[in-house]
CSV table of C-alpha atoms and ligand atoms in Angstrom, one decimal:
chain,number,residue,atom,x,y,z
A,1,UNK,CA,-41.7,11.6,15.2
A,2,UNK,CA,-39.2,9.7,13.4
A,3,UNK,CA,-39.6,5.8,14.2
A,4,UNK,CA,-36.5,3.4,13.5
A,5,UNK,CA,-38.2,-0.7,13.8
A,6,UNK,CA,-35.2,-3.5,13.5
A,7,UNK,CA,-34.9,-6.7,14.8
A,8,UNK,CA,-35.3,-7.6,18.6
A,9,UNK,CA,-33.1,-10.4,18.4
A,10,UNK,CA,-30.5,-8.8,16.8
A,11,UNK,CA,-30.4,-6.0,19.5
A,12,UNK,CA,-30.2,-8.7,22.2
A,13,UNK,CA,-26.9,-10.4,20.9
A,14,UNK,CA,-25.0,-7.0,20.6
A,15,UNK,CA,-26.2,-6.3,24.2
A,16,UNK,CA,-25.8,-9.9,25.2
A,17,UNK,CA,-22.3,-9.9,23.7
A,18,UNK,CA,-21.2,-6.5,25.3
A,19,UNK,CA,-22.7,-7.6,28.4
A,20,UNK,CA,-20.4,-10.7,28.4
A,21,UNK,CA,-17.5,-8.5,27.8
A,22,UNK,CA,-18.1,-7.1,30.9
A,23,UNK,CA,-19.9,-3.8,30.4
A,24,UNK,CA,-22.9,-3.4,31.3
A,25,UNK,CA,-25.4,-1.6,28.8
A,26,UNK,CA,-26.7,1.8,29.8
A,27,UNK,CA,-29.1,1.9,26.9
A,28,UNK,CA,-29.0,1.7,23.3
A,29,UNK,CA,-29.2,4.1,20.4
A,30,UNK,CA,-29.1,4.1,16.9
A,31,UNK,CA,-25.4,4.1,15.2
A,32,UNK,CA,-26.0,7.3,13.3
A,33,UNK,CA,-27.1,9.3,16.2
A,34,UNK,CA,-24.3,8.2,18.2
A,35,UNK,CA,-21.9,9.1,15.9
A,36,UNK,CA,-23.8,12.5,15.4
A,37,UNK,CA,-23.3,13.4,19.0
A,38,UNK,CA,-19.8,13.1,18.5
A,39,UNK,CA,-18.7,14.6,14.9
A,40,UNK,CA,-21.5,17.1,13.8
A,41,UNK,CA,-21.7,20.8,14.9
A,42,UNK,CA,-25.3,22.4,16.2
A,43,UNK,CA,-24.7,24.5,13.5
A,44,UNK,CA,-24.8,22.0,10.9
A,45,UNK,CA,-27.6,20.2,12.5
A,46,UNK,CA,-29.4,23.4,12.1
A,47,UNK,CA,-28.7,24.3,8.8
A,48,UNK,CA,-29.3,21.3,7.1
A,49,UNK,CA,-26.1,18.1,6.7
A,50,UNK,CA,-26.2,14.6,5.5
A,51,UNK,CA,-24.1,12.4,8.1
A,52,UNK,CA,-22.5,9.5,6.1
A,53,UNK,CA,-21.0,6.4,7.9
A,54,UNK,CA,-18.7,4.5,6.0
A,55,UNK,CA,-18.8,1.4,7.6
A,56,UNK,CA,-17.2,-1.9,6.9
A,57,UNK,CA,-20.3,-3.7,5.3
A,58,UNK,CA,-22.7,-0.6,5.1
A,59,UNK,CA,-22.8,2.8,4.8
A,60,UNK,CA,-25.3,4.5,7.5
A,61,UNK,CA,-27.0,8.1,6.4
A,62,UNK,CA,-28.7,10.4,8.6
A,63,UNK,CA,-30.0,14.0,7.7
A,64,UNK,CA,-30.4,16.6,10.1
A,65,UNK,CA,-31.8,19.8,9.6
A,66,UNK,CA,-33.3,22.8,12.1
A,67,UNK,CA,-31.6,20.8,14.9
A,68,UNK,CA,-33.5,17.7,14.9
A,69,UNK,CA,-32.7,14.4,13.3
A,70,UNK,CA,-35.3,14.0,10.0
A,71,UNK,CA,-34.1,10.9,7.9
A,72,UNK,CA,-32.0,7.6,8.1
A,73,UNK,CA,-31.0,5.3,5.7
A,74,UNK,CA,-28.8,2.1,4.9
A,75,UNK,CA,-26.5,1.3,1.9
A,76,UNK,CA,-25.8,-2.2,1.6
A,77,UNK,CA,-22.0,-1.9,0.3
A,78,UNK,CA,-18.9,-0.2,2.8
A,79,UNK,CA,-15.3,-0.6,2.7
A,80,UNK,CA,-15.3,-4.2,2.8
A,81,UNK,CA,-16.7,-4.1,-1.0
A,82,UNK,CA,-13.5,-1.8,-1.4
A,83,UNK,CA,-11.2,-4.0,-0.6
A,84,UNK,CA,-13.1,-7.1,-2.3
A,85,UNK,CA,-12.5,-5.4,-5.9
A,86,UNK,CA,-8.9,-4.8,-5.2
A,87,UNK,CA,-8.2,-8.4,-4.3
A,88,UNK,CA,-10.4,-9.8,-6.8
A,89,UNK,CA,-9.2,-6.9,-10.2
A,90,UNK,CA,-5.5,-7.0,-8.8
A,91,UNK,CA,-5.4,-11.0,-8.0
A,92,UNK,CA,-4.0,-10.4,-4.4
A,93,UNK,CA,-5.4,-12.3,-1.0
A,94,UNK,CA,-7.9,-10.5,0.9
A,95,UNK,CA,-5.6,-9.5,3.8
A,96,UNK,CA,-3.1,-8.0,1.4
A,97,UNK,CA,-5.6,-6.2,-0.2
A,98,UNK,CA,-7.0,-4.8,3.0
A,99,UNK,CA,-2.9,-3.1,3.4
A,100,UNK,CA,-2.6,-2.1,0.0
A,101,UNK,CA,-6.0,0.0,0.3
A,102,UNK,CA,-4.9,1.4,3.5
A,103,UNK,CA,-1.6,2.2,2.9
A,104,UNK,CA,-1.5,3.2,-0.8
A,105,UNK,CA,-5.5,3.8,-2.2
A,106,UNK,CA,-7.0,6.8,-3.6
A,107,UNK,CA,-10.8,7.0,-4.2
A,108,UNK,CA,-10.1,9.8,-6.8
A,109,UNK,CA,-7.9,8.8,-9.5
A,110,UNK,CA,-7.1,12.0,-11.0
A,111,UNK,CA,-5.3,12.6,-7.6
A,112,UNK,CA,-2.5,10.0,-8.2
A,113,UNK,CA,0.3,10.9,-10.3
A,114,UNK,CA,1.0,8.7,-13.3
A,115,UNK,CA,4.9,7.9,-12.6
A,116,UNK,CA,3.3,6.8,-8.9
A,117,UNK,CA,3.6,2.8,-8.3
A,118,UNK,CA,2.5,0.0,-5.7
A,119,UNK,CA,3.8,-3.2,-4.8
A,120,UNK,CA,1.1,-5.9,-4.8
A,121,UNK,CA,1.6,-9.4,-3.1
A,122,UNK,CA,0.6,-12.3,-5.8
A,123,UNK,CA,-1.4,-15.9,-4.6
A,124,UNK,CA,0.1,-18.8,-5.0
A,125,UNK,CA,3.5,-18.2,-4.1
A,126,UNK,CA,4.4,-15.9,-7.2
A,127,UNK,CA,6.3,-13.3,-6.6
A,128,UNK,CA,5.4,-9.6,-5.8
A,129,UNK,CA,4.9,-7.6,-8.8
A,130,UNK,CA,5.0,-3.5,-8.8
A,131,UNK,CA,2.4,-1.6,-10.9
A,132,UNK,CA,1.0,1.5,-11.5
A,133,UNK,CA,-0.7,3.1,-8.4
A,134,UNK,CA,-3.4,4.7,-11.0
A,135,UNK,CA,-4.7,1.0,-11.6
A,136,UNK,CA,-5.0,0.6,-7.9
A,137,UNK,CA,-7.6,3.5,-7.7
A,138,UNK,CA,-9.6,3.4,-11.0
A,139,UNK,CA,-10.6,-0.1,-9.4
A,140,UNK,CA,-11.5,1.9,-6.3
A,141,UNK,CA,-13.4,5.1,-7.9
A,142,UNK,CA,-16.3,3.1,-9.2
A,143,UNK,CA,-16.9,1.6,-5.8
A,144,UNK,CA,-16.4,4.9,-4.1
A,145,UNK,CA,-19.1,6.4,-7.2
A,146,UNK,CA,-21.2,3.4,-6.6
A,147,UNK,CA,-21.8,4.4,-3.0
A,148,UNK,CA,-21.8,7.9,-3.3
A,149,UNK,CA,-25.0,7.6,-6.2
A,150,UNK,CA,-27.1,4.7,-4.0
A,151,UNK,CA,-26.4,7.7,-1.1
A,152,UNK,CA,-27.6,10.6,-3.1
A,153,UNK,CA,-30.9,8.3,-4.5
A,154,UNK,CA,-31.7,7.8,-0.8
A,155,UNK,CA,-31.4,12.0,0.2
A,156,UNK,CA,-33.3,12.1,-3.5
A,157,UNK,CA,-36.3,9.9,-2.6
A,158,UNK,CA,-36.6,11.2,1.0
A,159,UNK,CA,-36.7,14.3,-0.4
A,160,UNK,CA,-33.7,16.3,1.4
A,161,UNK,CA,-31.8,17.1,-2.1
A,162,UNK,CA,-32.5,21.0,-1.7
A,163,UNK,CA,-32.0,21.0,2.6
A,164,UNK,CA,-28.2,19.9,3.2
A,165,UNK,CA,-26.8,23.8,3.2
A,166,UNK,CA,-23.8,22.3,5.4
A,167,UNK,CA,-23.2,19.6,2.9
A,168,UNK,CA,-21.7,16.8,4.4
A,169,UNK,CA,-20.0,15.0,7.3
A,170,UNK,CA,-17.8,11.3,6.5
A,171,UNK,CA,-17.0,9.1,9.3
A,172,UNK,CA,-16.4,5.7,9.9
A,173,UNK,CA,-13.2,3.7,9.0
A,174,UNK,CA,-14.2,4.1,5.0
A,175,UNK,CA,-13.8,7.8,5.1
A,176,UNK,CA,-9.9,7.9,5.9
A,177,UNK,CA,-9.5,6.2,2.2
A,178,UNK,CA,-7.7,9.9,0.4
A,179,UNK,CA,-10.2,11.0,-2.1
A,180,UNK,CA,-13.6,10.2,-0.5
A,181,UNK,CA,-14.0,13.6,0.4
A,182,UNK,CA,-12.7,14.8,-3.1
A,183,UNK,CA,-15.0,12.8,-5.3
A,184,UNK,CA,-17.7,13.1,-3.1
A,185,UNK,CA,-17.3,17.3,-3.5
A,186,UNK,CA,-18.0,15.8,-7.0
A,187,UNK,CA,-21.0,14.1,-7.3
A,188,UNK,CA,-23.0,16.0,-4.4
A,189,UNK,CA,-21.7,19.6,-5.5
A,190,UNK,CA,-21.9,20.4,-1.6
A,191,UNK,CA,-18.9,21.0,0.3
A,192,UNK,CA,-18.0,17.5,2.1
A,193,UNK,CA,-15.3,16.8,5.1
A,194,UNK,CA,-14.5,13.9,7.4
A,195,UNK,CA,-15.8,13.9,10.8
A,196,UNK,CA,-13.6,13.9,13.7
A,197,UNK,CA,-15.1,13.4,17.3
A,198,UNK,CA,-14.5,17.1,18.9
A,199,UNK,CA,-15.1,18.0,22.4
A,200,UNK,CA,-13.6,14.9,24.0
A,201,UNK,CA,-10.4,15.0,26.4
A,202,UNK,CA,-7.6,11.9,27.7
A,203,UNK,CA,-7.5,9.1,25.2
A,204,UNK,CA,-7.7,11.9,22.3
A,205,UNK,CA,-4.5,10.8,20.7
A,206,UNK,CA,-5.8,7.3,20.2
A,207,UNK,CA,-9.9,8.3,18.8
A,208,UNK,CA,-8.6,11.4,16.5
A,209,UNK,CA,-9.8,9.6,14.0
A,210,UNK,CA,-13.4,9.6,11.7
A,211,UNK,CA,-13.5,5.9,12.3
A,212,UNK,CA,-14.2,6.3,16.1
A,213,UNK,CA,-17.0,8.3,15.9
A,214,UNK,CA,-19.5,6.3,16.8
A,215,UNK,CA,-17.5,5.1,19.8
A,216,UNK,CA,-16.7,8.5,21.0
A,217,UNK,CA,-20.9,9.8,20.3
A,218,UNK,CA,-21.8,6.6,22.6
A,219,UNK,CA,-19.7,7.7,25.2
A,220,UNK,CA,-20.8,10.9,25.0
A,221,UNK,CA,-24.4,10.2,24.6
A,222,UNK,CA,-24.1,7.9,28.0
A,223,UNK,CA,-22.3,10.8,30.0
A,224,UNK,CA,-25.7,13.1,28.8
A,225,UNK,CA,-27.8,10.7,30.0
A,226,UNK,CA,-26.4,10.4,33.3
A,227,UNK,CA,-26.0,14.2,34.0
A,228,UNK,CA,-29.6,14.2,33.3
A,229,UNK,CA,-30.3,12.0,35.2
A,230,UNK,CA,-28.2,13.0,38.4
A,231,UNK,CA,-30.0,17.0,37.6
A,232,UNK,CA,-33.5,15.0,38.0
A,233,UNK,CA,-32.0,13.2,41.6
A,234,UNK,CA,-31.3,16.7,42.5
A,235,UNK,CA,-34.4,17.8,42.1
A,236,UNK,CA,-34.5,20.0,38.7
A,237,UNK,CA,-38.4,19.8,38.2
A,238,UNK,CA,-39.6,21.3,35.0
A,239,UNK,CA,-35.6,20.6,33.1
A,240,UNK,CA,-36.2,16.9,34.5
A,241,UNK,CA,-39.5,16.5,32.6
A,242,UNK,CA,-38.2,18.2,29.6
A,243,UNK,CA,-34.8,15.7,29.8
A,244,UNK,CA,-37.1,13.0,29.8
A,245,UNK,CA,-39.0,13.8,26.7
A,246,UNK,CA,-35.4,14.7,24.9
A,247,UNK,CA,-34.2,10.9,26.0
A,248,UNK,CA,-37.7,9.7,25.0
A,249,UNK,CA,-36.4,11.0,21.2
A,250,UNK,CA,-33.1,10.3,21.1
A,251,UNK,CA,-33.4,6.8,22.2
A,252,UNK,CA,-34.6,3.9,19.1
A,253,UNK,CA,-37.0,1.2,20.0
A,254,UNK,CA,-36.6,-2.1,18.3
B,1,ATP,N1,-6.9,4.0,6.7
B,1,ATP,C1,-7.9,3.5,6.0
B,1,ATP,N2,-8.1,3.6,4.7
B,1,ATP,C2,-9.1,3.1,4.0
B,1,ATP,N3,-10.0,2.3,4.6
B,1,ATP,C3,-9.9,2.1,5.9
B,1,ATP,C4,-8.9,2.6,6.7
B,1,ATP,N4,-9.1,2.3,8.0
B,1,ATP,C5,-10.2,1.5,8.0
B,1,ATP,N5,-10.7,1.4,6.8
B,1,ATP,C6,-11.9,0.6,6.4
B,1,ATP,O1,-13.0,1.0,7.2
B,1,ATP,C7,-13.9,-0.1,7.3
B,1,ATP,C8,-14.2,-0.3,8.8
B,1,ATP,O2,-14.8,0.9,9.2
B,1,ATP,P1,-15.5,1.0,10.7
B,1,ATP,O3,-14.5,0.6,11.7
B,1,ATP,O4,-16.1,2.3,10.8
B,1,ATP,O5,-16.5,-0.2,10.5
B,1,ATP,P2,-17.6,-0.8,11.5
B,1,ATP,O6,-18.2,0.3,12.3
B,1,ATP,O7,-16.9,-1.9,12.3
B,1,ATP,O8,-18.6,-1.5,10.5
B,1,ATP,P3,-20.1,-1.3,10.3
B,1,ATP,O9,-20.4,0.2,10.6
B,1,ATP,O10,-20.4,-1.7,8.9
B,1,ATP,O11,-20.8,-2.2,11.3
B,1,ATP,C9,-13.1,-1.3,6.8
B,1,ATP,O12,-13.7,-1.7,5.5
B,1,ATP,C10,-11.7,-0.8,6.6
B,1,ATP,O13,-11.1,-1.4,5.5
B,2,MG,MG1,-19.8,1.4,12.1
């Protein structure tokens, strides 16, 4: 059994607010899982990955191996922290900063060119200067190291080092920064890609992208629920019992 505690009153706001927004809670989860159900292959799950979501504040892990979920774990630091050390080493405001990682940051600075340049936005009125783009991301490959190291400590102490034979999976908004994958190929010496939700039709255009996965999982991990729960209305005896003890582990009790 694998027991996740956090605080009650904390899971009341997010249902309170969602509630308020005018959905109504089916049930809630923990964030890795529902981004597992969306990203992750069985065969992964089964052979042993490290799911890493790079969030804004934190980075969420979760190890799975032989199919079942075995291990989660929080970093304190995401891509907010990113963005931080760009305004802060390249004197830019916070908002700018944010654009300049998105459109033109490379976790991996041995991937940028050295003739490549940025433009930055200065405070204080002063005019925009242009510099090189390798300064931009040897200010970002410390922070992406940084994360990467607290992660591997974490799959170190829970003892998992020797069990993720599929490597591993990046989602979240802080995996789309180019060279996450690349420098984290590095440190881990497993193979490592980003995670994009598979097996979802309509709106695929608009969630094709590693930083919905834990939006797409929870959809997904609602529409489960409710065919299993519409099989036990019709009557599916032993499957319904079996369904139950399946939600009974997939669900996390604050
Ligand atoms: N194209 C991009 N390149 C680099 N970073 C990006 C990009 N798009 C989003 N991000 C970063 O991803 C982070 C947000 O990711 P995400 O949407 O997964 O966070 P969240 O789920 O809201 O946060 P948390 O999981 O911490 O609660 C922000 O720090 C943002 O700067
Ligand atoms: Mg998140």
């Amino acid at each position: 059994m694998h027991v996740v505690t956090g605080s009650i009153t904390s899971k009341q706001n997010i249902v309170t607010c969602v509630n308020r927004a005018g959905v109504a809670v089916a049930d809630v989860i923990i964030e890795q899982l529902a981004a597992s159900e969306a990203v992750l292959t069985a065969d992964e799950r089964e052979l042993g990955v490290a799911l890493v979501d790079i969030g804004g504040g934190t980075t969420d892990l979760a190890i799975f191996e032989r199919g079942s979920l075995w291990h989660t774990g929080v970093v304190m630091m995401g891509g907010d922290h990113f963005t931080n050390d760009i305004a802060v080493g390249l004197r830019t405001p916070i908002p700018d900063a944010e654009k300049t990682k998105r459109r033109s940051g490379c976790a991996l600075s041995s991937l940028v060119g050295e003739d490549e340049t940025i433009t930055v936005e200065s405070v204080g009125g002063r005019p925009p200067r242009v510099m090189s783009r390798r300064i931009l991301s040897e200010i970002l490959q410390p922070r992406a190291e940084e994360v990467f190291h607290a992660l591997w400590d974490e799959i170190r102490r829970a003892g998992y080092e020797r069990s993720l034979h599929s490597g591993l999976v990046l989602c979240g908004g802080g995996a789309l920064l180019e060279g996450m994958a690349e420098i984290a190929e590095q440190i881990f010496d497993l193979p490592v890609r980003r995670g994009y939700p598979v097996e979802v039709g309509g709106l695929t255009d608009h969630v094709n992208s590693p930083s919905f996965a834990t939006g797409v999982g929870l959809v997904k991990f609602a529409h489960r629920i409710q065919m299993q729960e519409s099989d036990r209305a019709l009557g599916v005896g032993t499957f319904g019992k079996m369904t139950d003890r399946f939600r009974g582990l997939f669900r996390s009790f604050f």
